[in-house]
One Martini backbone bead per residue (centre of mass of N, CA, C, O) as a GRO file, in nm:
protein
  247
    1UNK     BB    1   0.099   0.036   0.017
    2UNK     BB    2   0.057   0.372  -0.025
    3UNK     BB    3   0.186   0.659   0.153
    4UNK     BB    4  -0.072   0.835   0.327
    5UNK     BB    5  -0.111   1.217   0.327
    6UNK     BB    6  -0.394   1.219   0.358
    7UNK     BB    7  -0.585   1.269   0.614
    8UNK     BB    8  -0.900   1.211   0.527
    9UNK     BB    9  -0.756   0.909   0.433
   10UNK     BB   10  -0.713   0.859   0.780
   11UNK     BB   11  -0.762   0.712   1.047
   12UNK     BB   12  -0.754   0.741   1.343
   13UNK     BB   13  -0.550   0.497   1.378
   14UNK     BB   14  -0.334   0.639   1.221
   15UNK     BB   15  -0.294   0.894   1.315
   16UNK     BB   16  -0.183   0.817   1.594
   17UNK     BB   17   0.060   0.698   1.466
   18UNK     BB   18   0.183   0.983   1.331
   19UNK     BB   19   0.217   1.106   1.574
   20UNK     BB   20   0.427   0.916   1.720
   21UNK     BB   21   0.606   0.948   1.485
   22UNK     BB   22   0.625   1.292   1.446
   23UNK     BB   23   0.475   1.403   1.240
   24UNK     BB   24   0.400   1.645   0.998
   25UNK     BB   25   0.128   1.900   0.981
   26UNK     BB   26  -0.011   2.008   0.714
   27UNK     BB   27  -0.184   2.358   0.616
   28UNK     BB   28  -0.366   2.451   0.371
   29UNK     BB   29  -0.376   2.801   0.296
   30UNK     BB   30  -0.603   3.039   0.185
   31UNK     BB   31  -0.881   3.130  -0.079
   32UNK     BB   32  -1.200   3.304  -0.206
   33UNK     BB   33  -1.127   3.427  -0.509
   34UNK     BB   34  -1.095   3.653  -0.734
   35UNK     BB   35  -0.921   3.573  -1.073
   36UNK     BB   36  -1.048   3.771  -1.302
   37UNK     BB   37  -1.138   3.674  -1.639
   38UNK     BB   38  -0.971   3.382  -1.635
   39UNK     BB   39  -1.083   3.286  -1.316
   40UNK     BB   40  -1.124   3.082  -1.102
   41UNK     BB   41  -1.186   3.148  -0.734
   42UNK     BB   42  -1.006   2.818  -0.667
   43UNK     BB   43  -0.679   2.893  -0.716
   44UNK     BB   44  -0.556   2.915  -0.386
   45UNK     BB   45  -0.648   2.626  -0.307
   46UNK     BB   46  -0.493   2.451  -0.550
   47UNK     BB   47  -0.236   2.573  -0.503
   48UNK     BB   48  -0.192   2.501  -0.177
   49UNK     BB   49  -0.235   2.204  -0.215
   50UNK     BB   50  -0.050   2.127  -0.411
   51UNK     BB   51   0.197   2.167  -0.264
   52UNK     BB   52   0.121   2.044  -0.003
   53UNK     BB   53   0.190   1.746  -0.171
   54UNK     BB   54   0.429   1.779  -0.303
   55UNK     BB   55   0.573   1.804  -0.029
   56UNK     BB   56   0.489   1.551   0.122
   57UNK     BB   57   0.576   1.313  -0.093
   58UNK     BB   58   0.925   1.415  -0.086
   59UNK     BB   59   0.903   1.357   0.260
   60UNK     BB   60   0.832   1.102   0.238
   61UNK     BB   61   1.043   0.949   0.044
   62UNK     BB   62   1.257   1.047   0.252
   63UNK     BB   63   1.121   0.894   0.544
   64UNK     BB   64   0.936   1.121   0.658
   65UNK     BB   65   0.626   1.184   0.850
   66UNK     BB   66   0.337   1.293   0.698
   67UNK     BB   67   0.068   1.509   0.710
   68UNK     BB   68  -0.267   1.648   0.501
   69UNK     BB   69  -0.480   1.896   0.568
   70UNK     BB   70  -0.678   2.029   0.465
   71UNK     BB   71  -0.810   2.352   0.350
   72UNK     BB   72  -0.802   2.650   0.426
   73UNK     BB   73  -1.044   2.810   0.190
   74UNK     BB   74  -1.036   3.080   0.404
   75UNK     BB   75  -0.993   3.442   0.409
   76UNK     BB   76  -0.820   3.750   0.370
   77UNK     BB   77  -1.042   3.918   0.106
   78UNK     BB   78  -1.100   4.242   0.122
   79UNK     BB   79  -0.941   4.327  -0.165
   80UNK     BB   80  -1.212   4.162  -0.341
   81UNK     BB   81  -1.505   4.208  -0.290
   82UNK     BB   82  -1.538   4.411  -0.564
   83UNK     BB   83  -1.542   4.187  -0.748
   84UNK     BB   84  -1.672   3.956  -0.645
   85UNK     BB   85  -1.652   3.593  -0.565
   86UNK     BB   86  -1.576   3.666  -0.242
   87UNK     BB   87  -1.463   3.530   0.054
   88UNK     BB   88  -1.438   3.686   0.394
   89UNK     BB   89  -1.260   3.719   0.674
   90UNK     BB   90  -1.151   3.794   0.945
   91UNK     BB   91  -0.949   3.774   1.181
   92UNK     BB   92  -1.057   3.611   1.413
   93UNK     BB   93  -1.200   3.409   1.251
   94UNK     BB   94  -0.927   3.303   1.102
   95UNK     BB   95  -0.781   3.245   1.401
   96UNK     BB   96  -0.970   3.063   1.497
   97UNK     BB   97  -0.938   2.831   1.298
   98UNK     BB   98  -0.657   2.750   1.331
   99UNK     BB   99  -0.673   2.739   1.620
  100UNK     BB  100  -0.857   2.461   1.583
  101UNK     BB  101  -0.647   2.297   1.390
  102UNK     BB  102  -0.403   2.280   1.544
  103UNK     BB  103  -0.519   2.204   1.870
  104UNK     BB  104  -0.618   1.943   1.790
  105UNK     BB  105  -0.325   1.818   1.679
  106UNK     BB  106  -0.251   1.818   1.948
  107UNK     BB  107  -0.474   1.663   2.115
  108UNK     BB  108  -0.344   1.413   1.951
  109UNK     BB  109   0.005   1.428   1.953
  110UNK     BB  110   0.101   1.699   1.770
  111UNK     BB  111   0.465   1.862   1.723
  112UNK     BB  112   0.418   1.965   1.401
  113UNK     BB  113   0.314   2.281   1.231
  114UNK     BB  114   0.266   2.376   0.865
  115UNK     BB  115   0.172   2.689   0.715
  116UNK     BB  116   0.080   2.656   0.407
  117UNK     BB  117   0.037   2.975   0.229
  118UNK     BB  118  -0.203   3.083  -0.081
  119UNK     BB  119  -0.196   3.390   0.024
  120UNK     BB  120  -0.127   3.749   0.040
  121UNK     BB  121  -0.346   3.813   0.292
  122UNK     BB  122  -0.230   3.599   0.502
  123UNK     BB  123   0.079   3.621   0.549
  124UNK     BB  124   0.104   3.752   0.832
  125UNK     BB  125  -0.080   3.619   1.006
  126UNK     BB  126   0.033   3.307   1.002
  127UNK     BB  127   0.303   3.434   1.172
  128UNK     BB  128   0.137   3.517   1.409
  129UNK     BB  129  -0.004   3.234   1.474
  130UNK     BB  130   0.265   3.064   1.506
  131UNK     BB  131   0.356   3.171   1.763
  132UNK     BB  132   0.157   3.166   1.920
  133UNK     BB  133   0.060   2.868   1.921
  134UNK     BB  134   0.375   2.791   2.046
  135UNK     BB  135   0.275   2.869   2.286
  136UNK     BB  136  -0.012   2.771   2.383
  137UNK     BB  137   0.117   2.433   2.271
  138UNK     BB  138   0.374   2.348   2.286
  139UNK     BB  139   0.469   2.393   1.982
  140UNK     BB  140   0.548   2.371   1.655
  141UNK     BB  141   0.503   2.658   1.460
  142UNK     BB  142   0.488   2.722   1.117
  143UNK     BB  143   0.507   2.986   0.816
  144UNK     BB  144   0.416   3.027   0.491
  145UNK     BB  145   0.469   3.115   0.177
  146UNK     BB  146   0.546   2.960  -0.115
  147UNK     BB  147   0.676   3.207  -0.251
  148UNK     BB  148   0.874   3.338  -0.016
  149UNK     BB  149   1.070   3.088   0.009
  150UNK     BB  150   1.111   3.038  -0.345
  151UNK     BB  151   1.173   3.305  -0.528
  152UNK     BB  152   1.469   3.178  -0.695
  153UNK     BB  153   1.297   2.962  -0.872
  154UNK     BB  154   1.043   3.155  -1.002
  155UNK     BB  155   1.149   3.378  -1.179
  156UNK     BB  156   1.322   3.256  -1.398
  157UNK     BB  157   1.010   3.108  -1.572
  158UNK     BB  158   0.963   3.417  -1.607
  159UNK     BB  159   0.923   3.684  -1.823
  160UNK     BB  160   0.716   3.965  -1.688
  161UNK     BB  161   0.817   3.856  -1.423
  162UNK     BB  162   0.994   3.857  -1.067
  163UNK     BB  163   0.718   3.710  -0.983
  164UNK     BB  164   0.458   3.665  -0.826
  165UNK     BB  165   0.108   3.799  -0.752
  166UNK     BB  166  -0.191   3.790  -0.949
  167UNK     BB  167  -0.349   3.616  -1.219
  168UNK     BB  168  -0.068   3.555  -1.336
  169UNK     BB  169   0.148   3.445  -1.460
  170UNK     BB  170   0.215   3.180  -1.274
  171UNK     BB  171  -0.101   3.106  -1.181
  172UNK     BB  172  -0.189   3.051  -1.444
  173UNK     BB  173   0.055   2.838  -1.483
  174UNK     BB  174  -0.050   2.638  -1.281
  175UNK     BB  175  -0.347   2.614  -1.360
  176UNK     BB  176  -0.293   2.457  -1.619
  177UNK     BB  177  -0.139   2.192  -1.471
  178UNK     BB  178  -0.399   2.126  -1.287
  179UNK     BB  179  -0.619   2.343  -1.394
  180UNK     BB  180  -0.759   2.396  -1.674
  181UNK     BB  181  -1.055   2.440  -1.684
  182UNK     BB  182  -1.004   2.717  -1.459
  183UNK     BB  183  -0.930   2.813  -1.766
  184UNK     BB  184  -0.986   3.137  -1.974
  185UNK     BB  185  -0.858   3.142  -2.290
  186UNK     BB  186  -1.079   3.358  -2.445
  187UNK     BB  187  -0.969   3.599  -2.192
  188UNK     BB  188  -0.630   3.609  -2.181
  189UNK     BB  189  -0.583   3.919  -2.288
  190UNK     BB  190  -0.703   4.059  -2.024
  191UNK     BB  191  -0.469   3.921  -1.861
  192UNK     BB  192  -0.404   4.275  -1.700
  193UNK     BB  193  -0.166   4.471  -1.477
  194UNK     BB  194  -0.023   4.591  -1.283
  195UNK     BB  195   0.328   4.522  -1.104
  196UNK     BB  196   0.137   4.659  -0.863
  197UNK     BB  197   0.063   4.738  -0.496
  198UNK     BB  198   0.231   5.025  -0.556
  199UNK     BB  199   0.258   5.331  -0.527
  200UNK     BB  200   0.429   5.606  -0.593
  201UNK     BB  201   0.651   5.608  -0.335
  202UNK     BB  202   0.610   5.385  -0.166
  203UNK     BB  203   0.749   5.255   0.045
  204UNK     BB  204   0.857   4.919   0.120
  205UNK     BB  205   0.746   4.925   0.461
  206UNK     BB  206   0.453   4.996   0.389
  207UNK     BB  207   0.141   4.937   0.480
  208UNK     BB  208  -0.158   4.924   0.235
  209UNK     BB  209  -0.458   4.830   0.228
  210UNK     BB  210  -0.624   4.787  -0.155
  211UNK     BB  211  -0.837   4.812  -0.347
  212UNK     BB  212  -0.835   4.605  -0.661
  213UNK     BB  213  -1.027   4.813  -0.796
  214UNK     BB  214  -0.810   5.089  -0.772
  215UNK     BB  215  -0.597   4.955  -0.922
  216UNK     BB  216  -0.737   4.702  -1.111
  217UNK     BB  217  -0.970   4.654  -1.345
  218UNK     BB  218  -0.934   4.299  -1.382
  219UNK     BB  219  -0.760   4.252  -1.077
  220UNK     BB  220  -0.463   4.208  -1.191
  221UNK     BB  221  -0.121   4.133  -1.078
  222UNK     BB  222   0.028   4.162  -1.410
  223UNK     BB  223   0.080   3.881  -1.656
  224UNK     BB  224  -0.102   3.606  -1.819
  225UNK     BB  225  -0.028   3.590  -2.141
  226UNK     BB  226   0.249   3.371  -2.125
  227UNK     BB  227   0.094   3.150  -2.011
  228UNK     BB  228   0.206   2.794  -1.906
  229UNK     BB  229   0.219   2.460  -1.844
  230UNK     BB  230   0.543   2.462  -1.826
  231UNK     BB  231   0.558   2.679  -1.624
  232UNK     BB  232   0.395   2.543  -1.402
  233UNK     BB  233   0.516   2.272  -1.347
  234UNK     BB  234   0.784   2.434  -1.242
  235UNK     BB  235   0.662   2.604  -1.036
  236UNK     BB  236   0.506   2.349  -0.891
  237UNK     BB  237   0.809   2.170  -0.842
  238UNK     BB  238   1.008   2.418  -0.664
  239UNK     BB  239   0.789   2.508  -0.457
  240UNK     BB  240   0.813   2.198  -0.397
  241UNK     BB  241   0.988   2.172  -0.041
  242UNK     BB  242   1.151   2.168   0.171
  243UNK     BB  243   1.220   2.313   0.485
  244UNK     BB  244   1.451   2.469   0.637
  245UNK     BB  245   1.360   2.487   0.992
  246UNK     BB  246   1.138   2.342   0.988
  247UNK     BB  247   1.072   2.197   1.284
   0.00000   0.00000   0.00000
């Protein structure tokens, strides 16, 4: 049989001995949310899923015991609620979801967990919701962006961007790859907008969040008309790696 790593897909009795065995859980953190007019909204749910397998199944291969719960499939995204589509909570009750989810699996004998993030609203809570967390459970909780863990990976395969962005060439092309039915090729014309959320002159330390239709008239920020399947593959392939230093 082979070694499987999701949680959903496991015993109460198997799951005791993952614990027993220190295994790490992975929590795939996203949002349901707008992404342009040539994507469907659960862009962050898939994709923070799919590293989320792909990083575990490497664990597993490596030797080491891991399982991954469900996506956590909601989050932090007021700056998308006017483009609708999208469903947003507070941070209370953000945060208090992961730490009912956290919470569980310490209270199962799981010493080792990490948030790991899909959604760039997100991205703050939950390493504040994982310090809190490692003090309040006496366990490890570690928390990441996946692409902020692995900037110097996806870079080389984009033409038009640095980085990852929001509906953008990265995210189209990852979606190409793992699902193609949620994206709309007779629109990816339409699919580009500012290569920033940050207006010119504003300090790179300033955080102010705003609304993307303020911002991106179709949602998008960057440029996802380059995008392809096989720039998708080599990126949803390179972001799913251990972390050094995590738990």
């Amino acid at each position: 049989m082979a070694y499987e790593v999701e949680w959903m897909r496991l015993t109460a009795e198997e799951l005791r001995a993952r614990a027993a065995e220190d295994a790490l859980v992975i929590i795939p953190v996203a949002s349901l949310e707008q992404h342009g007019p040539h994507m469907a909204t659960g862009v962050d749910i898939i994709l923070a899923t799919g590293v989320a397998a792909r990083t575990a199944a490497g664990i597993a291969a490596a030797g080491a015991p891991v399982v991954v719960t469900p996506c956590v499939w909601t989050g932090l995204a007021e700056h998308h609620m006017d483009f609708g589509g999208t469903v947003t909570l507070d941070f209370e009750s953000f945060s208090g979801v992961l730490r009912g989810v956290v919470r569980s699996a310490a209270r199962h004998g799981f010493k080792r967990v990490m948030l790991l993030n899909g959604h760039g609203g997100n991205a703050e809570a939950v390493m504040v919701a994982a310090s809190e967390f490692t003090i309040e459970y006496g366990i490890k909780v570690a928390a990441g962006t996946y692409w902020h863990m692995v900037p110097e990976v996806i870079a080389p395969i984009l033409e038009k961007q640095s980085g990852l962005m929001h509906a953008c060439e990265a995210e189209t092309s990852m979606m190409l790859a793992l699902r193609p039915d949620s994206v709309r090729m007779d629109r990816l014309a339409e699919a580009h907008g500012p290569m920033s959320t940050r207006v010119a002159g504003q300090p790179p330390g300033l955080a102010l969040r705003r609304s993307f239709r303020a911002i991106s008239e179709t949602g998008v920020i960057g440029d996802a008309r380059p995008a392809t399947a096989a720039k998708g593959r080599h990126c949803w392939r390179r972001s799913a790696r251990p972390w050094p230093g995590c738990c």
